[in-house]
PDB file of C-alpha atoms in Angstrom:
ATOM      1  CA  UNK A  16     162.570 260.345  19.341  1.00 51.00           C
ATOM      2  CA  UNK A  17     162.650 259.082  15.971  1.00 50.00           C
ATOM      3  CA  UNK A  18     160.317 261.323  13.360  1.00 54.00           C
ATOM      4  CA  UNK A  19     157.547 259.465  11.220  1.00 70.00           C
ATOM      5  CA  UNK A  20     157.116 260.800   7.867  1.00 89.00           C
ATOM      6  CA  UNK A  21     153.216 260.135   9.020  1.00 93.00           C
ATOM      7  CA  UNK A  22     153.182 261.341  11.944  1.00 95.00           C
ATOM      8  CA  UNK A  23     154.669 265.034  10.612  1.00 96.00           C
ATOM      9  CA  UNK A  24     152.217 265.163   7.401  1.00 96.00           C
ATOM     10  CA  UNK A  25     149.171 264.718   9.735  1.00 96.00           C
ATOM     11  CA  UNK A  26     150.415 267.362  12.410  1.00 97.00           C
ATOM     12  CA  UNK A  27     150.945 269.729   9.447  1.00 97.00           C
ATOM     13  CA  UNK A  28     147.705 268.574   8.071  1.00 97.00           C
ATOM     14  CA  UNK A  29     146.379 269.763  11.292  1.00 97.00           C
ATOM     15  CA  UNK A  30     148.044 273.051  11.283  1.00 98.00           C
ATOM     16  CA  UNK A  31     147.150 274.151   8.059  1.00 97.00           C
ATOM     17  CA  UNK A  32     143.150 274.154   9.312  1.00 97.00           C
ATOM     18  CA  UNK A  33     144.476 277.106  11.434  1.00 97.00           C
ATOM     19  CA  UNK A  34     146.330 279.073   8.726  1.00 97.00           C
ATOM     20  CA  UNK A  35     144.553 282.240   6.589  1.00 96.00           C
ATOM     21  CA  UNK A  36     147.210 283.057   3.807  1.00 96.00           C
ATOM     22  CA  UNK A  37     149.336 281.516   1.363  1.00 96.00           C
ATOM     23  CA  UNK A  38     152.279 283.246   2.785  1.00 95.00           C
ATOM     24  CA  UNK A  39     151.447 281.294   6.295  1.00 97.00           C
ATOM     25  CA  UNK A  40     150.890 277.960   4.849  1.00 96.00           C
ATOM     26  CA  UNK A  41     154.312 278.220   2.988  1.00 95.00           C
ATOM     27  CA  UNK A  42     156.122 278.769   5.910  1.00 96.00           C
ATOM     28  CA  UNK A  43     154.245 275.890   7.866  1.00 97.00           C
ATOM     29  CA  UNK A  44     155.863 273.348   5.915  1.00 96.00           C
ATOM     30  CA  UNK A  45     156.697 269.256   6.003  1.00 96.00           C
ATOM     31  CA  UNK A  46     160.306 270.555   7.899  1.00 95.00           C
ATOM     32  CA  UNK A  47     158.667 272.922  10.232  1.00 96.00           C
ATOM     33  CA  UNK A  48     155.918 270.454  10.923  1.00 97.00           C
ATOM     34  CA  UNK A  49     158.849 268.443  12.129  1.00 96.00           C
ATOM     35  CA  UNK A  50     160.809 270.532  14.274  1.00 95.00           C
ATOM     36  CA  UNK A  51     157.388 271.541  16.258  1.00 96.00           C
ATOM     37  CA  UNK A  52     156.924 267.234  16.343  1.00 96.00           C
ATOM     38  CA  UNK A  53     160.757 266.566  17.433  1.00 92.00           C
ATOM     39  CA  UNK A  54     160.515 269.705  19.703  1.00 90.00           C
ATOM     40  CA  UNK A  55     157.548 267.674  21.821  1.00 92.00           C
ATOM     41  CA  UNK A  56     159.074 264.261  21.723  1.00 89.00           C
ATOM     42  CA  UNK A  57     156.599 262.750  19.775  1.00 93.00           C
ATOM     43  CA  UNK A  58     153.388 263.632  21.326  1.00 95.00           C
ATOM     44  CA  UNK A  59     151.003 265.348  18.383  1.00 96.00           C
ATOM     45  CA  UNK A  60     148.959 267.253  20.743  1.00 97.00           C
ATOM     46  CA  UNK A  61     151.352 269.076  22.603  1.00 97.00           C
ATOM     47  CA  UNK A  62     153.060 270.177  19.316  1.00 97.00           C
ATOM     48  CA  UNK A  63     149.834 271.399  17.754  1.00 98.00           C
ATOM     49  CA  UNK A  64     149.389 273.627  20.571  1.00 98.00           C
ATOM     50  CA  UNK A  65     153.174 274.930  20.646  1.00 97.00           C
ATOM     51  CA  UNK A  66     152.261 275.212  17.018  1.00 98.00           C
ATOM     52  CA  UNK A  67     148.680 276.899  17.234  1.00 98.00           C
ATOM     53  CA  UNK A  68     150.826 279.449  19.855  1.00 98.00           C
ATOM     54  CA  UNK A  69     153.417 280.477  17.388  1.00 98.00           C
ATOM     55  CA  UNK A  70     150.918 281.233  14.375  1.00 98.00           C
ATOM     56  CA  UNK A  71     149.210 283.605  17.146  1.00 98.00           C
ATOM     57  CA  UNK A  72     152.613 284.883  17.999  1.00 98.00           C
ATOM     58  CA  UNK A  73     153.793 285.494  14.429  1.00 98.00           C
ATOM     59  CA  UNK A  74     150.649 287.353  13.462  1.00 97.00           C
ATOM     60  CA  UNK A  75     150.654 289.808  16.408  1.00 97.00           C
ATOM     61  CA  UNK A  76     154.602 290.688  16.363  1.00 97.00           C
ATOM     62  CA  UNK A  77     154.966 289.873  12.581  1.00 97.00           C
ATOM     63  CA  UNK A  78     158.724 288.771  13.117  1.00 97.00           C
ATOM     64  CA  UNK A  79     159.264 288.924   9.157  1.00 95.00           C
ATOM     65  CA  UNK A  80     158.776 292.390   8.937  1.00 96.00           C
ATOM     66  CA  UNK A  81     161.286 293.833  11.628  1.00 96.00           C
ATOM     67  CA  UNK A  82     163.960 295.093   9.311  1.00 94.00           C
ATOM     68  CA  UNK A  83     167.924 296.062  10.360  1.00 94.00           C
ATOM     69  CA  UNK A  84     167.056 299.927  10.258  1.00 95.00           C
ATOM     70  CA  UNK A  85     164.380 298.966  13.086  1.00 96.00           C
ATOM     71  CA  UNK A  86     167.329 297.400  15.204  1.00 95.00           C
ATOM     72  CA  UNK A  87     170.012 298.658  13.900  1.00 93.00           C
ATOM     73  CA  UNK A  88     170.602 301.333  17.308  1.00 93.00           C
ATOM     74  CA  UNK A  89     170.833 298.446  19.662  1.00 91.00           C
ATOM     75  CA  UNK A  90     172.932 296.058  17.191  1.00 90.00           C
ATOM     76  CA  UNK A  91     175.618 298.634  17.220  1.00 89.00           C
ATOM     77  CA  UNK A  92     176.337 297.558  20.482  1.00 86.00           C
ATOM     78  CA  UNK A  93     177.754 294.978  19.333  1.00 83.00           C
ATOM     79  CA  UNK A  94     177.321 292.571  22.108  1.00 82.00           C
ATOM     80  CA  UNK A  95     174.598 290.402  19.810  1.00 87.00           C
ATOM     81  CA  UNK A  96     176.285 289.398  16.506  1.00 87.00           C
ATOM     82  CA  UNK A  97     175.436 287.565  13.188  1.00 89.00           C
ATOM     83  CA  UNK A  98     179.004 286.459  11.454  1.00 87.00           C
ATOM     84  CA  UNK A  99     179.274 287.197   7.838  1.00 83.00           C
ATOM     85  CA  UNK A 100     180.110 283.889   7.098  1.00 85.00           C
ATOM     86  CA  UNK A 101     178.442 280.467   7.834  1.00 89.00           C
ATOM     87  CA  UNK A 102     180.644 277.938  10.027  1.00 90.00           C
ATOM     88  CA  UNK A 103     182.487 274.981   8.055  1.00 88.00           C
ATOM     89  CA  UNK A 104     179.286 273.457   8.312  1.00 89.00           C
ATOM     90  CA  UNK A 105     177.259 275.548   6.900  1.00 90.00           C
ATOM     91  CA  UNK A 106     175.824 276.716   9.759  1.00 91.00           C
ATOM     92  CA  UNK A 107     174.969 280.606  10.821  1.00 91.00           C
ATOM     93  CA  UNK A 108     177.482 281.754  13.709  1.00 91.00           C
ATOM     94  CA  UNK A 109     175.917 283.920  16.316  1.00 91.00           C
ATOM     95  CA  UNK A 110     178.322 285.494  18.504  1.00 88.00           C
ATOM     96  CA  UNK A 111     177.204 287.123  22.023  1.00 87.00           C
ATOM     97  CA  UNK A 112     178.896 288.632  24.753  1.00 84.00           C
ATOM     98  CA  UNK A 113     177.168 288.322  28.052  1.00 79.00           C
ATOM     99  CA  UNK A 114     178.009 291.903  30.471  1.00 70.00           C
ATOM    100  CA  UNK A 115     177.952 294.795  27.748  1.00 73.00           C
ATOM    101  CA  UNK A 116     176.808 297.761  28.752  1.00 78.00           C
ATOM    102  CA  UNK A 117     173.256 297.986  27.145  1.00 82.00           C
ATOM    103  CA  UNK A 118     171.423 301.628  27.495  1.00 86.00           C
ATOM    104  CA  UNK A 119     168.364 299.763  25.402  1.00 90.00           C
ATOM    105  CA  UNK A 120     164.673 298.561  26.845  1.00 91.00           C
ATOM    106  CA  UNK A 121     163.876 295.355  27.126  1.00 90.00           C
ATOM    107  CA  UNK A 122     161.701 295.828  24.205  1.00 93.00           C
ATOM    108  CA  UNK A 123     164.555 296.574  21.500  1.00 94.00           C
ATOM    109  CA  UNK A 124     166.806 293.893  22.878  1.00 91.00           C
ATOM    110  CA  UNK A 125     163.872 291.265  22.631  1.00 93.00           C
ATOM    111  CA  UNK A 126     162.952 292.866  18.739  1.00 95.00           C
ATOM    112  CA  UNK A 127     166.882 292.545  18.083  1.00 94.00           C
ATOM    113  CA  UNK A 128     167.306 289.087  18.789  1.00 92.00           C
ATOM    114  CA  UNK A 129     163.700 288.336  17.173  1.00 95.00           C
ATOM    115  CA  UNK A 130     165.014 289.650  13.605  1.00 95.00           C
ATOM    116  CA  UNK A 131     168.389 287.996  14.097  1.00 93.00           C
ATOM    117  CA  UNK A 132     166.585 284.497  14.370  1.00 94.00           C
ATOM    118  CA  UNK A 133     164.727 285.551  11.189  1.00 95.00           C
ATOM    119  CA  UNK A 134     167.673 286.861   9.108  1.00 93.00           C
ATOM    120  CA  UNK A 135     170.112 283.685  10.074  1.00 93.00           C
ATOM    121  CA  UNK A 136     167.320 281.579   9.151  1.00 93.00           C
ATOM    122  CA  UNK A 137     166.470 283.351   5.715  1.00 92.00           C
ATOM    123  CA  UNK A 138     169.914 282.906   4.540  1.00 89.00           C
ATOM    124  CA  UNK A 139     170.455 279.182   5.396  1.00 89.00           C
ATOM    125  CA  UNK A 140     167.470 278.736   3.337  1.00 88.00           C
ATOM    126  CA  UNK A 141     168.836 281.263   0.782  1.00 88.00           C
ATOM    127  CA  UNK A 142     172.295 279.364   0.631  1.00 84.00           C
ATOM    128  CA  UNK A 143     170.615 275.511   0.200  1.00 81.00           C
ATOM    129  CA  UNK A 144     173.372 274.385   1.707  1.00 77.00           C
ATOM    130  CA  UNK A 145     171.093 272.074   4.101  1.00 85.00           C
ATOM    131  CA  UNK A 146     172.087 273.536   7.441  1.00 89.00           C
ATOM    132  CA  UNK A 147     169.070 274.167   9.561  1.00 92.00           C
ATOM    133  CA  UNK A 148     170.303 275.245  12.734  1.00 93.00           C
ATOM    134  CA  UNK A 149     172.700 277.705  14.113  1.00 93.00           C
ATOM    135  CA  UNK A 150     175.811 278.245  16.266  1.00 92.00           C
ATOM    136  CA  UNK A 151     176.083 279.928  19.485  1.00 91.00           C
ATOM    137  CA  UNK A 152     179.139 281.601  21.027  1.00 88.00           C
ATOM    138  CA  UNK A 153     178.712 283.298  24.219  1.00 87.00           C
ATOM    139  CA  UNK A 154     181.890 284.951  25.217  1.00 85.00           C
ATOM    140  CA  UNK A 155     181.973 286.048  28.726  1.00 82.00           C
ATOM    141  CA  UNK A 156     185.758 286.771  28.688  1.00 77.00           C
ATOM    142  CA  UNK A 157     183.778 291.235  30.003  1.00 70.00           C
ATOM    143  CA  UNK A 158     181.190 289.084  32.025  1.00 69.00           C
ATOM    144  CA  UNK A 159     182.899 290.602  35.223  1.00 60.00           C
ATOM    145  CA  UNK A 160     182.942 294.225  33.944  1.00 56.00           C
ATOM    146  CA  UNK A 161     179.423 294.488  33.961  1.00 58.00           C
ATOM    147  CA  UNK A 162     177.329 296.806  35.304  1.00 60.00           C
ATOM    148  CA  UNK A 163     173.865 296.634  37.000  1.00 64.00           C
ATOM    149  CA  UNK A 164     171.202 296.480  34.444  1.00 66.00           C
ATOM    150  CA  UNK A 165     167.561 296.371  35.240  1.00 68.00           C
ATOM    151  CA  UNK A 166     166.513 295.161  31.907  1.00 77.00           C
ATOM    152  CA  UNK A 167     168.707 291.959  31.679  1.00 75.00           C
ATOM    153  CA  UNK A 168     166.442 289.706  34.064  1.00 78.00           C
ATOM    154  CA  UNK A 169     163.118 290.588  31.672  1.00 83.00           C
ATOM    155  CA  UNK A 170     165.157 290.679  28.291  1.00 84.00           C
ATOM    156  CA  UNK A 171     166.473 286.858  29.319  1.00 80.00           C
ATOM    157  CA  UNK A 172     163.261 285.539  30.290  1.00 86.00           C
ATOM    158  CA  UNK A 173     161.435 287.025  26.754  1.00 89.00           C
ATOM    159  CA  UNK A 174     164.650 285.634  25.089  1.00 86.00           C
ATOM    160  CA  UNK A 175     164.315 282.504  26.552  1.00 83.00           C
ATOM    161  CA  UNK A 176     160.328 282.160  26.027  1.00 90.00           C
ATOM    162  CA  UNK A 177     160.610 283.092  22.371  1.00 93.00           C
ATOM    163  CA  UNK A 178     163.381 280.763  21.188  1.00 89.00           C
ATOM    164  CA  UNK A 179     161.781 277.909  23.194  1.00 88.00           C
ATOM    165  CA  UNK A 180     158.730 278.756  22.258  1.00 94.00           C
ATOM    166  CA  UNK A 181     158.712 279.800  18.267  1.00 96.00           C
ATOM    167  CA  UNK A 182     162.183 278.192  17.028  1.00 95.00           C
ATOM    168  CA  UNK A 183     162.222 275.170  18.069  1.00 92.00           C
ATOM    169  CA  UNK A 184     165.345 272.927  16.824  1.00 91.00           C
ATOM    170  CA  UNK A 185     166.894 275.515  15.870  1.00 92.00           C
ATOM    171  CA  UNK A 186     170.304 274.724  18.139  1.00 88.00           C
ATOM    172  CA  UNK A 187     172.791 273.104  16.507  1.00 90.00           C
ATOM    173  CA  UNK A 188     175.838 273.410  18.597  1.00 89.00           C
ATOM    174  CA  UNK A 189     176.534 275.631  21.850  1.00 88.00           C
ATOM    175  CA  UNK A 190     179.858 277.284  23.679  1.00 87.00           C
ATOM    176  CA  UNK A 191     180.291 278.583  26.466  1.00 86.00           C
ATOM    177  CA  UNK A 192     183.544 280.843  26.255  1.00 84.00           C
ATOM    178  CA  UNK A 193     185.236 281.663  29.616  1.00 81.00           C
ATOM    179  CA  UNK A 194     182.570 281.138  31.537  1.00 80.00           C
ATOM    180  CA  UNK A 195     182.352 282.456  35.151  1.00 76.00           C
ATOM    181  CA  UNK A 196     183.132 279.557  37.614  1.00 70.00           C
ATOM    182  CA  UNK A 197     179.888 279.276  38.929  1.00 75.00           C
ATOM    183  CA  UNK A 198     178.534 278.686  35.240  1.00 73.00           C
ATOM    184  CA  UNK A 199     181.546 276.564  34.237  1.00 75.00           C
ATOM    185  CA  UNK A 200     180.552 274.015  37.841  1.00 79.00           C
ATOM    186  CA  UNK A 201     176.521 274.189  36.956  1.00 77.00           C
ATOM    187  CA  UNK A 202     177.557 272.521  33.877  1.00 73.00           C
ATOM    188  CA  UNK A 203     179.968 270.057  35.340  1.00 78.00           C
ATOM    189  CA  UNK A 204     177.151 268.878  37.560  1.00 80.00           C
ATOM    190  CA  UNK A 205     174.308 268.600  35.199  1.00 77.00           C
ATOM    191  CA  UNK A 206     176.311 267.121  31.928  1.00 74.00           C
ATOM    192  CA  UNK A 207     175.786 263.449  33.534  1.00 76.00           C
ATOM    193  CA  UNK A 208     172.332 263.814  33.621  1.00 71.00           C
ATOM    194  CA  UNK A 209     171.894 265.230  30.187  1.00 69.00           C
ATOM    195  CA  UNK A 210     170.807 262.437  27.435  1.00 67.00           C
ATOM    196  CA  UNK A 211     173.927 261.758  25.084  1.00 70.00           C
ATOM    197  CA  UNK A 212     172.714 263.965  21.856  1.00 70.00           C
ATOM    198  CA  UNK A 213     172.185 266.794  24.426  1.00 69.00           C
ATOM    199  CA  UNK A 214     175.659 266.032  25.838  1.00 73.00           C
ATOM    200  CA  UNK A 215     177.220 266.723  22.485  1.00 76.00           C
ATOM    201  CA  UNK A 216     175.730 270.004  21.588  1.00 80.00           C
ATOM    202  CA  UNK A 217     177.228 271.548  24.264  1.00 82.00           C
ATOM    203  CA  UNK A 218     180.677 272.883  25.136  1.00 83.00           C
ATOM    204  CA  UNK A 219     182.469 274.982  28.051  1.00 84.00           C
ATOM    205  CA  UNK A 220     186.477 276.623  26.733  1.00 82.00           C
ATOM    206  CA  UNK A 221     187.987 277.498  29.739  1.00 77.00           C
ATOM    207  CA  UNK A 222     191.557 278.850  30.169  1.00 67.00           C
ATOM    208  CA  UNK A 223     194.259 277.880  27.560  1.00 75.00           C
ATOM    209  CA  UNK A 224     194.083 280.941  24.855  1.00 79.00           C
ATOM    210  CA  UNK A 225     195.823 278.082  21.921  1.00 82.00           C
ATOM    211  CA  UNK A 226     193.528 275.488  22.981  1.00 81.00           C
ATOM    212  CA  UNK A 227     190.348 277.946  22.538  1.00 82.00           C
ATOM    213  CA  UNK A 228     191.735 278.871  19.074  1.00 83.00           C
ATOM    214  CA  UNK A 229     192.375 275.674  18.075  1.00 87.00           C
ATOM    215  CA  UNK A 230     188.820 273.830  18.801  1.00 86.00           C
ATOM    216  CA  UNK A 231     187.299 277.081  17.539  1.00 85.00           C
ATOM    217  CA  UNK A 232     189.201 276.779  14.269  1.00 87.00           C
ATOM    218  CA  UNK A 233     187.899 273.440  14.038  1.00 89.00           C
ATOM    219  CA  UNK A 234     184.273 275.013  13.785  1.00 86.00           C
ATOM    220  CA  UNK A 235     185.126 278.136  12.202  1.00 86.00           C
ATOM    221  CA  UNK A 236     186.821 280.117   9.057  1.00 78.00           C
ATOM    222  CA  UNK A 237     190.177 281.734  10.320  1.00 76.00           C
ATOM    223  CA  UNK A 238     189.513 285.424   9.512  1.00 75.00           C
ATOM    224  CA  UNK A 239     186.183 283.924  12.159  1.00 80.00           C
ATOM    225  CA  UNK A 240     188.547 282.813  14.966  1.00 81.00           C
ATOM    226  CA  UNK A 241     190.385 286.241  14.923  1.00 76.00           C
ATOM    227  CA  UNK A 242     187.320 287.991  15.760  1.00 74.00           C
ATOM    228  CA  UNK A 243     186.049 285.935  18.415  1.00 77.00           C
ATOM    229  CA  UNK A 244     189.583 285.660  19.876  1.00 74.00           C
ATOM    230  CA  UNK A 245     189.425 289.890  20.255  1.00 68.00           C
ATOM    231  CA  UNK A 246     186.203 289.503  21.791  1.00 60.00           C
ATOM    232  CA  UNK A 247     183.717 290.908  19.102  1.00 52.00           C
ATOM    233  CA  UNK A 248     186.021 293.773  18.656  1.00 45.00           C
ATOM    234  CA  UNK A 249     186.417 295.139  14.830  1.00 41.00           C
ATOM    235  CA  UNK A 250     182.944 295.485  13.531  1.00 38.00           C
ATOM    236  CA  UNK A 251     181.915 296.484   9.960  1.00 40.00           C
ATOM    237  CA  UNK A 252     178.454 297.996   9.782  1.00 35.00           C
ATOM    238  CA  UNK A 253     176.430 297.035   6.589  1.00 36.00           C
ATOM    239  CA  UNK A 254     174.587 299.819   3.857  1.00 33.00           C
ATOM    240  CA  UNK A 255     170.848 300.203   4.380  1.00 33.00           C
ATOM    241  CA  UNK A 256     170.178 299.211   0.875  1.00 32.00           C
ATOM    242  CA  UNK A 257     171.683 295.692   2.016  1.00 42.00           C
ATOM    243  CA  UNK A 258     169.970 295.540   5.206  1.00 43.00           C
ATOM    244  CA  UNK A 259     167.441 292.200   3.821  1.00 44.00           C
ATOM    245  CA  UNK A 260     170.552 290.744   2.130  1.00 40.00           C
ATOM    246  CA  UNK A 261     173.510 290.707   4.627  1.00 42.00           C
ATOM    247  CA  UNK A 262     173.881 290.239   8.758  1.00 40.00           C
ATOM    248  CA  UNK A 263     173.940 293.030  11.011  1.00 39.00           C
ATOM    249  CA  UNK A 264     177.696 292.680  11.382  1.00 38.00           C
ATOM    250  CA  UNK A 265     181.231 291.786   9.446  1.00 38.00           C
ATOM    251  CA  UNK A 266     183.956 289.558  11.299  1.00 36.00           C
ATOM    252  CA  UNK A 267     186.080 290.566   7.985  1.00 36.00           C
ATOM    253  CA  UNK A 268     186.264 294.118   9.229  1.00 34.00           C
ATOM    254  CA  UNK A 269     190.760 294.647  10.373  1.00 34.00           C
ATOM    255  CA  UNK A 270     191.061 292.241   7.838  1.00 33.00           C
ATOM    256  CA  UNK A 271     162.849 271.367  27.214  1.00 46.00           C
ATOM    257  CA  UNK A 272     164.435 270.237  24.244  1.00 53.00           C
ATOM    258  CA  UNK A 273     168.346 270.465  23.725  1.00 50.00           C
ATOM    259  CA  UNK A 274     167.831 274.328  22.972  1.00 53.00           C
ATOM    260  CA  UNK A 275     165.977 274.800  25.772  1.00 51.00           C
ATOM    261  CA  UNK A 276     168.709 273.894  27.930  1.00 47.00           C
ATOM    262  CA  UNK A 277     171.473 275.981  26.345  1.00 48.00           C
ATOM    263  CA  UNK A 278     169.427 279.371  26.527  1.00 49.00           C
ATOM    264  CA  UNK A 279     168.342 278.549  30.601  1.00 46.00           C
ATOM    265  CA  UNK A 280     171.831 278.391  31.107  1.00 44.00           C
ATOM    266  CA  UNK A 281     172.890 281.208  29.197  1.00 46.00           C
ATOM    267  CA  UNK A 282     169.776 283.360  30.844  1.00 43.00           C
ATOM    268  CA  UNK A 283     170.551 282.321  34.359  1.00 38.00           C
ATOM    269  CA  UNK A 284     173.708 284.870  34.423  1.00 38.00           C
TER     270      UNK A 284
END
């Protein structure tokens, strides 16, 4: 769906009847306007109400004022990351690994992931360097260690209805690292169906160890590859007086849209 210039200025137009403080109607701008548009193919109506949903979303949980000391017991998990580093295009890096042993509610998963969103988005508009969206690793190299957790089915499904629902757009590329094989043949079945910009978000590494380093080196800085080749492993944990200026984690430590469709299949295991 291609974007009219129109079309977004009289959405926004629209949205800013709904909005009570300066601080809202700066962050409802011409861009966001957009992604809410694009998100909705088109159709002005159903964005305004994705839109009207997310200003009553963002005024009850107040996502910009979760801070790293309110998450920072469940990011030292490690098993939800935010690289130190953009990738080569600019882009944040979020690194997850599906099957870690999470002691956390529901709750403090959700409010991890929520300030994550908010703190990789802050800095790509902090940096200028145009990037808008982010990129997702999900290595499931310990998805078979796993242990039964009662809070993964409602963490994914509150995952899934926040990202769809209040950051739209917001994927730009997706891999799936050694995926299970039932994962790895959901995707084999679906890609032909999938439309060809959705096609080419999207990625499944499988097997070959040189052949994941290589196409990850493609995407990333090297210092990056070596810490999602370990798995996650070597963490650096940040000072509190940095917490609003840096990610939760280091890799420099030991030296119904597209995005809709990445985080169903990601939630579905």
């Amino acid at each position: 769906m291609a974007d009219t210039g129109e079309a977004t200025a009289r959405l926004r137009g629209r949205i800013l009847t709904l909005l009570e403080s300066e601080e809202e109607r700066a962050f409802w701008d011409h861009a966001m306007a957009a992604r809410y548009l694009r998100a909705r193919s088109g159709n002005e109506e159903k964005a305004l109400a994705m839109a009207t949903n997310s200003i009553a979303w963002r005024r009850e949980y107040r996502p910009d004022l979760i801070t790293f000391a309110d998450v920072e017991p469940v990011a030292s998990l490690g098993s939800t990351v935010l690289l130190d580093r953009p990738d080569r295009l600019g882009r944040p890096v979020v690194f997850i690994r599906p099957g870690t042993k999470n002691p956390f509610p529901a709750a403090d998963r959700i409010r991890l992931v929520v300030w994550l969103m908010e703190h990789a988005i802050r800095r790509m508009e902090e940096r200028g360097t145009g990037a808008d969206k982010l990129l997702w690793l999900v290595d499931f190299s310990s998805y078979g260690d796993r242990e039964k957790d009662g809070e993964r089915r409602e963490t994914s499904k509150a995952t899934l209805h926040i990202f769809q629902s209040h950051y739209p757009e917001r994927l730009g590329h997706g891999i799936l690292m050694s995926p299970p094989w039932f994962l790895s043949i959901l995707f084999k079945l679906v890609r032909p169906f999938m439309a060809r910009e959705t096609r080419e978000k999207f990625e499944v590494l499988s097997g070959d160890q040189d052949q994941l380093r290589k196409r990850l080196g493609e995407l990333l800085n090297c210092d990056q590859v070596d810490f999602c080749m370990r798995g996650g492993v070597g963490l650096q944990e940040p000072s509190a007086a940095k917490e609003d200026a840096e990610p939760a984690y280091s890799s420099e430590s030991d030296g119904a849209s597209d995005d809709d469709q990445f985080v169903d299949a990601v939630s579905a295991v």
